[in-house]
Amino acid sequence: MKEQFEWWRTATIYQIYPKSFCDSGSQGTGDIQGIISKLDYLKTLGVDAIWLTPVYSSPMIDNGYDISDYYNINSDFGTMADFDQLLEQAHQRGIRIVMDIVVNHTSTEHAWFQSALGDKNSPYRDYYIWKDPVDGGAPTNWQSKFGGNAWELDEATGQYYLHLFAKEQADLNWENPKVRQEVKDVISFWAEKGVDGFRLDVINLISKQQDFPNDCLGDGRRFYTDGPRVHEYLQEISEAVFQKYGSVTVGEMSSTTLEHCQQYSSLDSKELSMVFNFHHLKVDYSNGEKWTKAPFDFLQLKEIFNHWQQGLNGKGWGALFWCNHDQPRVVSRLGDDQQYRVESAKMLAASVHMMQGTPYVYQGEEIGMTNPGYTSIEQYRDVESTNMYDIMVNEHGVTEQDMLAILAQKSRDNSRTPMQWNDSQYAGFSKGQPWLEVAANYPEINAEKAVVDDNSVFHFYRRLIELRKEIDVITTGDYTDMMPEHDSIFCYKRESESQVLVCINNYYGEVVECFLPKALELEKGEYVLSNYAGVTEQKPTHCFALQPYETRVLLINR
Ligand SMILES: O=P(O)(O)OC[C@H]1O[C@H](O[C@H]2O[C@H](CO)[C@@H](O)[C@H](O)[C@H]2O)[C@H](O)[C@@H](O)[C@@H]1O
């Protein structure tokens, strides 16, 4: 079958957020030379590819997701020569490079927008989405994902432009064929350089319902999420660029559905290789609201995994992940980042890495980095966090103390703290003061310590990455949740004609008894991985006690 020859189905991809990864000097922000200096570390971890979040020219209102020039490197990160060196050095080590492409919107400092602003006759006016005022105000009640109305007035022309994110991120008008041609040109430029793939930012938002109705039920997302022409546009770009260059592609799908994702990532590769969806990361949203402080719903988490694992099997392909630059650290979120930090970080890792899909590891996840526990609004830098703080405190009457507690759980800055390389000043991230405060636990939690400790979270991830290449059923097997009703164990089975793999996880800090069905042929089985000493030497049994946050991976060769 074709998919057996696609490298990314057995690969693990490492996400780098360059601003926070490694500074080769003392400016306090990471750079490309810093990344090059850590390629051997990534080689030791065993990852197949790096997904690099945006390094293009940008005013950095949204840390690079506001691009002002798609053909240049942001001077804070280095030069095009540095980028070419990174590509060459990564390739020399057998590591591929996946670039982030942000084409739902551009920065308002992009030359196209600068020409369009204030001039209805600009050749670039129709590159963006402009509307006349309605009743003297915004054209619709759609909300920006970063807070407030999604339309901003262009005073010179009296029209509004659409921005689904910050007002400095203007949405492109994909109805205009010239915009689609520009997108193809941009992607071709990087593919020609030898870049191996692309991660497409919020790509399912590019097609808006053209009558732009008010949303009396919500924030407007139903009129542009998985919109009317999105599949047509993706097929057009794929045919012109991705298929031509053999690029791997992963689409970030905001608030999407399984049915659309089956089509985006269908096995005929007409659109994308795979998709990110975020439903499993909303199980700690109270009534669907992100800006709340709530415990996670364990049964709902399992239901979501079951829905997506079974729904994509044989129809599409998903990315497997807990962490990225928009999500809090998973060990703080779903694990125990104090007493059982190491055990819970490993258990959470195993529970997604043994599923079907392509795992993504976000920088620092592989050493069990935690949320920093900021206590003051001055410590935050993220545009979404600071906007929402103002809105919740000044417009919704949330107390400052409550909002700080919410940010400590939900802010995107939780994952953007500098990478903890060693126990020297600033965690070895930079010789100068970092742009965002380092988490105070870096003397204990850092890469240097992890690499020399065989029992570290780092070596557990390394083993997970290896197992994916050694055991076929991890890539190909069907998925069944064996205990969907259990209130603390997540135990699922992967099954092919020749193998059965069972991944058993205790999601809580108490010992719990686990009973495996008699039908499992345990006499042919062995434990291939565990986060507790001595388990892999044991013969599997049908009944045993699972320790706090214990994970066991059991393989049965039929
Ligand atoms: O939570 P969802 O509605 O499912 O959306 C998924 C994520 O979408 C946005 O992330 C990406 O686009 C932003 C604008 O370019 C950028 O700021 C972000 O860094 C990108 O990853 C949204 O900002 C995230 O919070 C959502 O998780």
Coordinates of C-alpha atoms and ligand atoms in Angstrom, one line a residue:
M1 CA 0.0 0.0 0.0
K2 CA 1.1 3.5 -0.8
E3 CA 1.1 4.7 2.8
Q4 CA 3.7 2.2 3.8
F5 CA 6.3 4.2 1.8
E6 CA 5.4 7.5 3.4
W7 CA 8.2 8.2 5.9
W8 CA 6.0 10.4 8.1
R9 CA 3.7 7.5 9.2
T10 CA 6.4 6.0 11.4
A11 CA 8.0 9.3 12.2
T12 CA 8.1 11.6 15.2
I13 CA 8.2 15.3 14.7
Y14 CA 9.8 17.8 17.1
Q15 CA 8.3 21.3 17.3
I16 CA 10.7 24.2 17.9
Y17 CA 9.5 27.6 18.9
P18 CA 12.6 29.5 17.9
K19 CA 12.1 32.5 20.2
S20 CA 12.3 30.3 23.2
F21 CA 14.6 27.4 22.1
C22 CA 18.2 28.6 22.2
D23 CA 20.0 31.9 21.9
S24 CA 23.4 31.6 20.4
G25 CA 24.3 35.0 21.9
S26 CA 23.0 37.3 24.6
Q27 CA 20.0 39.0 23.0
G28 CA 17.6 37.0 25.2
T29 CA 15.6 35.6 22.3
G30 CA 16.4 32.3 20.5
D31 CA 17.9 32.2 17.0
I32 CA 18.7 29.9 14.1
Q33 CA 22.3 29.4 15.1
G34 CA 21.0 28.3 18.5
I35 CA 18.9 25.7 16.8
I36 CA 21.9 24.4 14.8
S37 CA 23.9 24.1 18.0
K38 CA 21.2 21.7 19.4
L39 CA 20.8 19.4 16.3
D40 CA 22.9 16.7 17.9
Y41 CA 20.7 16.7 21.0
L42 CA 17.7 16.1 18.7
K43 CA 19.5 13.4 16.9
T44 CA 20.1 11.7 20.2
L45 CA 16.4 12.0 21.0
G46 CA 15.8 10.3 17.6
V47 CA 13.2 12.6 16.0
D48 CA 12.8 12.4 12.2
A49 CA 11.8 16.0 11.5
I50 CA 11.6 19.5 13.0
W51 CA 8.6 21.7 12.7
L52 CA 9.9 25.2 12.9
T53 CA 7.2 27.8 14.0
P54 CA 7.4 31.0 11.8
V55 CA 10.9 32.5 11.3
Y56 CA 9.9 35.0 8.6
S57 CA 10.0 38.8 8.8
S58 CA 7.4 39.9 11.3
P59 CA 6.7 42.7 13.7
M60 CA 6.1 39.9 16.2
I61 CA 2.8 41.0 17.6
D62 CA 1.9 37.3 17.7
N63 CA 5.5 36.0 17.8
G64 CA 5.8 35.4 14.0
Y65 CA 2.2 34.4 13.2
D66 CA 1.9 37.9 11.8
I67 CA 4.2 37.7 8.7
S68 CA 5.3 40.9 7.0
D69 CA 7.5 39.2 4.3
Y70 CA 7.2 35.5 3.4
Y71 CA 10.5 35.5 1.5
N72 CA 12.8 36.7 4.3
I73 CA 14.0 35.6 7.7
N74 CA 13.3 37.8 10.7
S75 CA 16.6 39.4 11.6
D76 CA 16.1 38.5 15.3
F77 CA 16.4 34.9 14.3
G78 CA 19.3 35.3 11.8
T79 CA 19.7 35.5 8.0
M80 CA 18.8 33.4 5.0
A81 CA 22.3 32.1 5.1
D82 CA 21.7 30.8 8.7
F83 CA 18.5 29.2 7.5
D84 CA 20.3 27.5 4.6
Q85 CA 22.9 26.2 7.0
L86 CA 20.2 24.9 9.3
L87 CA 18.6 23.0 6.4
E88 CA 21.9 21.5 5.3
Q89 CA 23.0 20.6 8.9
A90 CA 19.6 19.0 9.7
H91 CA 19.6 17.0 6.5
Q92 CA 23.2 15.8 7.1
R93 CA 21.8 14.3 10.3
G94 CA 18.8 12.8 8.6
I95 CA 16.4 15.3 10.2
R96 CA 13.8 16.9 7.9
I97 CA 12.5 20.5 8.2
V98 CA 8.9 21.4 8.2
M99 CA 8.1 25.1 7.9
D100 CA 5.1 26.9 9.3
I101 CA 3.0 28.6 6.7
V102 CA 0.6 31.3 7.9
V103 CA -1.7 32.2 5.0
N104 CA -5.1 32.7 6.6
H105 CA -3.8 36.2 7.4
T106 CA -0.8 38.5 7.0
S107 CA 0.6 41.1 9.3
T108 CA -0.9 44.6 8.7
E109 CA 2.7 45.6 8.1
H110 CA 2.9 43.3 5.0
A111 CA 3.4 45.4 1.8
W112 CA 0.1 44.1 0.4
F113 CA -1.8 45.4 3.3
Q114 CA 0.1 48.6 3.5
S115 CA -0.8 49.3 -0.1
A116 CA -4.5 48.2 0.4
L117 CA -5.0 50.3 3.6
G118 CA -6.7 53.6 2.9
D119 CA -6.9 53.0 -0.9
K120 CA -9.9 51.4 -2.5
N121 CA -8.1 51.5 -5.9
S122 CA -4.9 49.7 -4.7
P123 CA -4.2 46.5 -6.7
Y124 CA -3.9 44.8 -3.3
R125 CA -7.2 46.0 -1.9
D126 CA -9.0 42.8 -2.9
Y127 CA -6.2 40.7 -1.2
Y128 CA -8.1 41.3 2.1
I129 CA -11.7 41.3 3.2
W130 CA -13.4 44.7 3.4
K131 CA -17.0 45.6 4.3
D132 CA -19.0 48.7 4.7
P133 CA -20.3 49.6 8.2
V134 CA -23.7 48.3 9.3
D135 CA -25.7 50.8 11.4
G136 CA -22.6 52.9 11.7
G137 CA -20.6 50.1 13.3
A138 CA -18.9 46.8 12.6
P139 CA -20.3 44.7 9.6
T140 CA -21.0 41.7 11.8
N141 CA -20.8 40.6 15.4
W142 CA -18.0 38.1 14.8
Q143 CA -15.5 37.9 17.6
S144 CA -11.7 37.9 17.2
K145 CA -10.2 34.8 18.7
F146 CA -8.0 37.1 20.8
G147 CA -11.0 39.1 22.1
G148 CA -13.2 41.9 20.9
N149 CA -14.9 42.4 17.6
A150 CA -13.2 40.8 14.5
W151 CA -13.5 44.0 12.3
E152 CA -11.3 47.0 12.4
L153 CA -12.1 50.3 10.8
D154 CA -9.9 51.8 8.0
E155 CA -10.7 55.4 8.7
A156 CA -9.5 56.7 5.3
T157 CA -12.0 54.7 3.3
G158 CA -14.7 54.1 6.0
Q159 CA -14.6 50.4 5.4
Y160 CA -13.7 47.6 7.9
Y161 CA -11.3 44.8 7.4
L162 CA -11.7 41.3 8.9
H163 CA -9.1 40.0 11.5
L164 CA -10.0 36.7 13.1
F165 CA -7.0 37.1 15.4
A166 CA -5.2 40.3 16.5
K167 CA -6.1 43.5 14.6
E168 CA -2.6 43.5 13.3
Q169 CA -3.4 40.1 11.5
A170 CA -5.6 40.9 8.6
D171 CA -7.4 38.0 7.0
L172 CA -6.6 37.3 3.3
N173 CA -9.3 37.0 0.7
W174 CA -8.9 33.5 -0.7
E175 CA -11.8 34.1 -3.1
N176 CA -9.3 36.2 -5.1
P177 CA -7.3 33.9 -7.4
K178 CA -4.3 36.2 -7.2
V179 CA -4.1 35.5 -3.4
R180 CA -4.1 31.8 -4.1
Q181 CA -1.3 32.2 -6.7
E182 CA 0.7 34.2 -4.2
V183 CA 0.3 31.4 -1.7
K184 CA 1.5 28.9 -4.2
D185 CA 4.5 31.1 -5.0
V186 CA 5.4 31.4 -1.4
I187 CA 5.2 27.7 -0.7
S188 CA 7.1 26.8 -3.9
F189 CA 9.9 29.2 -2.9
W190 CA 10.6 27.2 0.3
A191 CA 10.0 23.8 -1.3
E192 CA 12.6 24.8 -4.0
K193 CA 15.1 25.4 -1.2
G194 CA 14.7 21.9 -0.1
V195 CA 12.2 22.3 2.8
D196 CA 10.5 18.9 3.4
G197 CA 7.1 19.9 4.4
F198 CA 4.7 22.5 5.7
R199 CA 2.5 23.0 8.8
L200 CA -0.4 25.2 7.7
D201 CA -1.7 27.5 10.4
V202 CA -5.5 27.6 11.0
I203 CA -5.9 26.5 7.4
N204 CA -9.5 25.4 7.8
L205 CA -10.5 29.1 8.4
I206 CA -9.5 30.3 4.9
S207 CA -12.9 30.1 3.2
K208 CA -15.5 32.4 4.6
Q209 CA -19.3 32.2 3.9
Q210 CA -19.6 35.1 1.5
D211 CA -22.8 36.6 2.8
F212 CA -21.1 37.4 6.1
P213 CA -24.1 36.9 8.4
N214 CA -24.4 38.0 12.0
D215 CA -24.1 35.1 14.4
C216 CA -27.0 35.1 16.8
L217 CA -25.9 31.8 18.3
G218 CA -22.1 32.2 18.7
D219 CA -18.9 34.1 17.9
G220 CA -19.2 33.7 14.1
R221 CA -16.9 30.7 13.8
R222 CA -19.6 28.5 12.1
F223 CA -19.5 30.9 9.1
Y224 CA -15.8 30.4 8.4
T225 CA -14.7 27.2 10.1
D226 CA -14.3 24.3 7.5
G227 CA -15.9 26.9 5.1
P228 CA -17.7 26.4 1.8
R229 CA -14.6 26.3 -0.5
V230 CA -11.9 25.1 1.8
H231 CA -11.5 21.6 0.3
E232 CA -11.4 23.1 -3.2
Y233 CA -8.7 25.5 -2.2
L234 CA -6.6 22.9 -0.5
Q235 CA -6.8 20.6 -3.5
E236 CA -5.7 23.4 -5.7
I237 CA -2.6 24.2 -3.6
S238 CA -1.8 20.5 -3.1
E239 CA -1.9 19.8 -6.8
A240 CA 0.2 22.8 -7.7
V241 CA 2.8 22.5 -5.0
F242 CA 2.6 19.7 -2.3
Q243 CA 2.3 16.9 -4.8
K244 CA 4.9 18.3 -7.1
Y245 CA 7.5 18.5 -4.4
G246 CA 6.4 15.5 -2.3
S247 CA 6.0 17.7 0.7
V248 CA 4.6 16.3 4.0
T249 CA 1.8 18.6 5.2
V250 CA -0.1 19.0 8.4
G251 CA -3.0 21.3 8.7
E252 CA -3.9 23.0 11.9
M253 CA -7.7 22.6 12.1
S254 CA -9.4 25.0 14.5
S255 CA -12.7 23.8 16.0
T256 CA -13.1 21.3 13.2
T257 CA -15.1 18.0 12.7
L258 CA -14.0 14.4 12.1
E259 CA -15.9 14.3 8.8
H260 CA -13.9 17.3 7.5
C261 CA -10.6 15.9 8.8
Q262 CA -11.3 12.6 7.0
Q263 CA -11.4 14.6 3.8
Y264 CA -8.5 16.9 4.6
S265 CA -6.2 13.9 5.3
S266 CA -7.8 11.3 3.1
L267 CA -5.5 8.5 2.0
D268 CA -5.5 9.6 -1.7
S269 CA -3.4 12.6 -0.5
K270 CA -5.5 15.1 -2.6
E271 CA -5.3 17.7 0.2
L272 CA -3.0 17.2 3.2
S273 CA -0.9 14.4 4.8
M274 CA -2.4 14.9 8.2
V275 CA -4.3 17.1 10.6
F276 CA -4.1 18.6 14.1
N277 CA -7.4 18.8 16.0
F278 CA -7.8 20.3 19.5
H279 CA -10.9 18.7 20.9
H280 CA -8.9 16.6 23.5
L281 CA -7.3 19.8 24.8
K282 CA -10.7 21.3 25.7
V283 CA -11.6 18.8 28.4
D284 CA -10.6 21.4 31.0
Y285 CA -12.8 24.1 29.6
S286 CA -15.8 24.8 31.8
N287 CA -18.9 24.8 29.5
G288 CA -16.7 25.1 26.5
E289 CA -15.1 28.4 27.8
K290 CA -11.3 28.5 27.7
W291 CA -11.0 31.4 30.2
T292 CA -12.1 29.4 33.2
K293 CA -10.3 27.3 35.8
A294 CA -11.5 23.8 35.8
P295 CA -10.3 20.2 36.4
F296 CA -10.1 18.0 33.3
D297 CA -13.0 15.6 32.4
F298 CA -11.3 12.2 32.2
L299 CA -14.2 10.2 30.6
Q300 CA -14.7 13.0 28.0
L301 CA -11.0 12.8 27.2
K302 CA -11.2 9.1 26.5
E303 CA -14.4 9.6 24.4
I304 CA -12.7 12.2 22.3
F305 CA -9.7 10.0 21.7
N306 CA -12.0 7.0 20.8
H307 CA -14.0 9.1 18.3
W308 CA -10.9 10.3 16.5
Q309 CA -8.8 7.2 16.6
Q310 CA -11.7 5.1 15.2
G311 CA -12.9 7.7 12.9
L312 CA -9.6 8.4 11.1
N313 CA -8.5 4.7 11.0
G314 CA -8.3 3.7 7.3
K315 CA -9.8 7.1 6.2
G316 CA -7.3 9.8 7.2
W317 CA -4.3 10.5 9.4
G318 CA -4.0 12.6 12.6
A319 CA -1.2 14.3 14.5
L320 CA -0.7 12.9 18.1
F321 CA 0.1 15.6 20.6
W322 CA -0.4 17.1 24.0
C323 CA 1.7 20.2 23.8
N324 CA 2.5 23.0 21.4
H325 CA 3.2 26.7 21.7
D326 CA -0.5 27.5 22.3
Q327 CA -1.1 24.9 25.1
P328 CA -0.1 24.8 28.7
R329 CA 2.5 22.1 29.7
V330 CA 0.7 18.7 29.8
V331 CA 2.4 17.5 33.0
S332 CA 1.0 20.5 34.8
R333 CA -2.3 20.2 33.1
L334 CA -3.2 16.5 33.3
G335 CA -0.4 15.1 35.4
D336 CA 1.2 15.9 38.7
D337 CA 4.0 18.3 38.2
Q338 CA 5.3 17.9 41.8
Q339 CA 5.4 14.5 43.5
Y340 CA 4.8 12.4 40.3
R341 CA 6.3 14.7 37.7
V342 CA 8.5 12.1 36.1
E343 CA 5.9 9.2 36.3
S344 CA 3.0 11.3 35.0
A345 CA 5.1 12.9 32.2
K346 CA 6.0 9.4 31.0
M347 CA 2.5 8.0 31.3
L348 CA 1.0 10.9 29.4
A349 CA 3.6 10.5 26.7
A350 CA 3.0 6.7 26.3
S351 CA -0.8 7.2 26.2
V352 CA -0.6 9.3 23.0
H353 CA 2.5 7.8 21.4
M354 CA 1.0 4.3 21.2
M355 CA -2.0 5.6 19.2
Q356 CA -2.3 5.7 15.4
G357 CA -0.9 8.9 13.9
T358 CA 2.3 10.9 13.8
P359 CA 3.5 12.1 17.3
Y360 CA 4.6 15.6 17.8
V361 CA 6.9 16.5 20.7
Y362 CA 7.0 20.2 21.7
Q363 CA 10.4 21.5 22.9
G364 CA 10.9 20.8 26.6
E365 CA 8.1 18.2 26.8
E366 CA 10.8 15.5 26.4
I367 CA 12.3 16.6 29.7
G368 CA 9.0 17.1 31.5
M369 CA 9.0 20.9 31.6
T370 CA 6.2 22.4 33.7
N371 CA 4.1 25.6 33.7
P372 CA 6.1 28.4 35.3
G373 CA 3.5 29.4 37.8
Y374 CA 3.6 33.1 37.1
T375 CA 1.8 35.2 39.7
S376 CA 1.7 38.7 38.1
I377 CA 0.3 40.0 34.8
E378 CA 3.7 41.8 34.2
Q379 CA 5.3 38.3 33.7
Y380 CA 3.1 37.6 30.6
R381 CA 4.0 38.6 27.0
D382 CA 1.4 36.7 24.9
V383 CA -1.1 39.0 23.0
E384 CA -4.0 36.6 23.7
S385 CA -3.3 36.5 27.4
T386 CA -2.8 40.2 27.9
N387 CA -5.9 41.0 25.8
M388 CA -8.1 38.5 27.7
Y389 CA -6.8 39.7 31.0
D390 CA -8.0 43.2 30.2
I391 CA -11.4 42.0 28.8
M392 CA -12.1 39.6 31.7
V393 CA -11.1 42.0 34.4
N394 CA -12.4 45.3 33.0
E395 CA -15.5 44.1 31.1
H396 CA -16.6 40.8 32.7
G397 CA -15.9 41.7 36.4
V398 CA -13.5 38.8 37.0
T399 CA -11.2 39.7 39.9
E400 CA -7.5 40.2 39.1
Q401 CA -6.6 37.3 41.4
D402 CA -9.1 34.9 39.7
M403 CA -7.8 35.9 36.3
L404 CA -4.2 35.3 37.3
A405 CA -5.2 31.9 38.5
I406 CA -6.9 31.2 35.1
L407 CA -3.8 32.5 33.2
A408 CA -1.6 30.3 35.3
Q409 CA -3.6 27.3 34.0
K410 CA -4.5 28.4 30.5
S411 CA -2.1 31.0 29.1
R412 CA -0.1 30.2 26.0
D413 CA 3.0 31.6 27.8
N414 CA 3.0 28.5 30.0
S415 CA 4.7 26.6 27.1
R416 CA 6.7 29.5 25.8
T417 CA 9.2 29.9 28.7
P418 CA 12.8 29.4 27.6
M419 CA 14.0 25.9 27.1
Q420 CA 15.8 24.6 30.1
W421 CA 19.2 23.4 28.9
N422 CA 21.2 23.3 32.1
D423 CA 21.5 24.7 35.6
S424 CA 23.5 27.8 34.7
Q425 CA 22.0 31.3 34.7
Y426 CA 18.9 31.6 32.5
A427 CA 18.9 27.8 32.2
G428 CA 21.6 28.0 29.6
F429 CA 19.1 29.4 27.1
S430 CA 20.9 32.7 26.7
K431 CA 23.7 34.7 28.1
G432 CA 21.4 37.7 28.4
Q433 CA 18.1 38.2 30.1
P434 CA 15.4 36.1 28.4
W435 CA 12.4 37.8 26.8
L436 CA 10.1 35.7 29.0
E437 CA 11.0 34.6 32.5
V438 CA 12.5 31.1 32.9
A439 CA 10.6 28.6 35.1
A440 CA 12.2 28.6 38.6
N441 CA 12.7 24.8 38.6
Y442 CA 15.4 24.8 35.9
P443 CA 18.2 23.7 38.3
E444 CA 16.3 20.4 38.7
I445 CA 14.6 20.1 35.3
N446 CA 17.0 20.5 32.4
A447 CA 18.2 18.7 29.4
E448 CA 21.8 18.3 30.6
K449 CA 20.6 16.3 33.6
A450 CA 18.0 14.4 31.6
V451 CA 20.4 13.1 29.0
V452 CA 22.8 11.5 31.5
D453 CA 20.0 9.9 33.5
D454 CA 18.8 6.6 32.0
N455 CA 15.5 6.9 33.9
S456 CA 14.7 10.4 32.8
V457 CA 11.7 11.5 30.8
F458 CA 14.0 12.2 27.9
H459 CA 15.1 8.5 27.6
F460 CA 11.5 7.4 27.9
Y461 CA 10.6 9.6 24.9
R462 CA 13.6 8.3 23.0
R463 CA 12.4 4.7 23.6
L464 CA 8.8 5.7 22.5
I465 CA 10.2 7.1 19.2
E466 CA 12.2 3.9 18.7
L467 CA 9.3 1.6 19.4
R468 CA 7.2 3.2 16.7
K469 CA 9.8 2.1 14.2
E470 CA 10.2 -1.4 15.7
I471 CA 6.5 -2.4 16.2
D472 CA 4.3 -2.3 13.1
V473 CA 1.0 -2.5 15.0
I474 CA 1.6 1.0 16.4
T475 CA 1.3 2.4 12.9
T476 CA -1.2 0.1 11.4
G477 CA -3.3 -1.5 14.1
D478 CA -7.0 -0.9 14.8
Y479 CA -7.9 0.8 18.0
T480 CA -10.3 -0.2 20.8
D481 CA -10.8 1.3 24.2
M482 CA -10.9 -1.7 26.6
M483 CA -12.3 0.2 29.6
P484 CA -14.3 3.2 28.4
E485 CA -16.2 3.5 31.7
H486 CA -13.3 3.2 34.0
D487 CA -12.8 6.3 36.1
S488 CA -9.0 6.3 36.4
I489 CA -7.6 3.8 33.8
F490 CA -7.2 4.6 30.1
C491 CA -6.5 1.2 28.6
Y492 CA -6.6 0.7 24.8
K493 CA -5.8 -2.1 22.4
R494 CA -4.1 -1.8 19.0
E495 CA -4.6 -4.9 16.9
S496 CA -3.4 -6.3 13.6
E497 CA -3.5 -9.8 12.2
S498 CA -0.1 -10.6 13.7
Q499 CA 0.1 -8.4 16.8
V500 CA -1.8 -7.0 19.7
L501 CA -0.5 -4.0 21.7
V502 CA -2.2 -2.9 24.9
C503 CA -1.4 0.5 26.4
I504 CA -2.5 0.7 30.1
N505 CA -2.4 4.0 31.9
N506 CA -3.4 5.1 35.4
Y507 CA -4.3 8.8 35.1
Y508 CA -4.3 9.5 38.8
G509 CA -2.1 9.5 41.9
E510 CA -3.7 6.5 43.7
V511 CA -3.0 2.8 43.3
V512 CA -5.7 1.1 41.3
E513 CA -6.4 -2.6 40.4
C514 CA -6.5 -3.4 36.8
F515 CA -8.2 -6.5 35.3
L516 CA -7.4 -7.4 31.7
P517 CA -9.9 -9.6 29.7
K518 CA -9.3 -13.4 29.8
A519 CA -9.4 -13.4 26.0
L520 CA -6.0 -11.7 25.8
E521 CA -3.3 -14.4 25.1
L522 CA -1.0 -13.1 27.8
E523 CA 1.2 -16.3 27.6
K524 CA 2.4 -14.9 24.2
G525 CA 2.9 -11.4 25.6
E526 CA 5.7 -9.3 27.1
Y527 CA 5.9 -5.8 28.6
V528 CA 7.9 -3.6 26.2
L529 CA 7.8 -0.4 28.2
S530 CA 6.9 0.8 31.7
N531 CA 7.6 3.9 33.9
Y532 CA 8.1 1.8 37.0
A533 CA 11.2 -0.4 37.8
G534 CA 10.9 -4.1 37.4
V535 CA 7.7 -4.2 35.3
T536 CA 9.3 -5.1 32.0
E537 CA 11.0 -8.1 33.6
Q538 CA 7.6 -9.5 34.8
K539 CA 5.4 -12.0 33.0
P540 CA 2.1 -10.3 32.2
T541 CA -1.0 -11.4 34.3
H542 CA -4.7 -10.6 34.0
C543 CA -4.9 -8.9 37.3
F544 CA -2.4 -6.5 38.9
A545 CA -2.1 -3.2 40.8
L546 CA -1.2 0.0 38.8
Q547 CA 0.9 2.4 40.8
P548 CA 0.2 6.2 40.7
Y549 CA 0.5 7.4 37.1
E550 CA 1.8 4.0 36.0
T551 CA 1.9 3.1 32.3
R552 CA 2.6 -0.3 30.8
V553 CA 2.8 -1.2 27.2
L554 CA 2.1 -4.9 26.5
L555 CA 2.9 -6.6 23.2
I556 CA 1.4 -9.9 22.1
N557 CA 2.8 -11.6 19.0
R558 CA 0.1 -13.9 17.7
Ligands
LIG1 O1 -8.8 26.2 19.7 P1 -9.2 26.1 18.3 O2 -10.3 27.0 17.9 O3 -9.4 24.6 17.9 O4 -7.9 26.6 17.4 C1 -6.7 26.0 17.4 C2 -5.6 27.1 17.7 O5 -5.8 28.1 16.7 C3 -5.0 29.3 16.9 O6 -3.6 29.0 16.7 C4 -2.8 29.3 15.6 O7 -3.1 30.6 14.9 C5 -2.9 31.8 15.6 C6 -3.0 32.9 14.6 O8 -2.0 32.7 13.6 C7 -1.5 31.8 16.4 O9 -1.5 32.8 17.3 C8 -1.2 30.5 17.0 O10 0.0 30.5 17.6 C9 -1.4 29.4 16.0 O11 -1.0 28.1 16.5 C10 -5.2 29.8 18.3 O12 -4.4 31.0 18.5 C11 -4.9 28.8 19.3 O13 -5.1 29.3 20.6 C12 -5.8 27.6 19.1 O14 -5.3 26.5 20.0

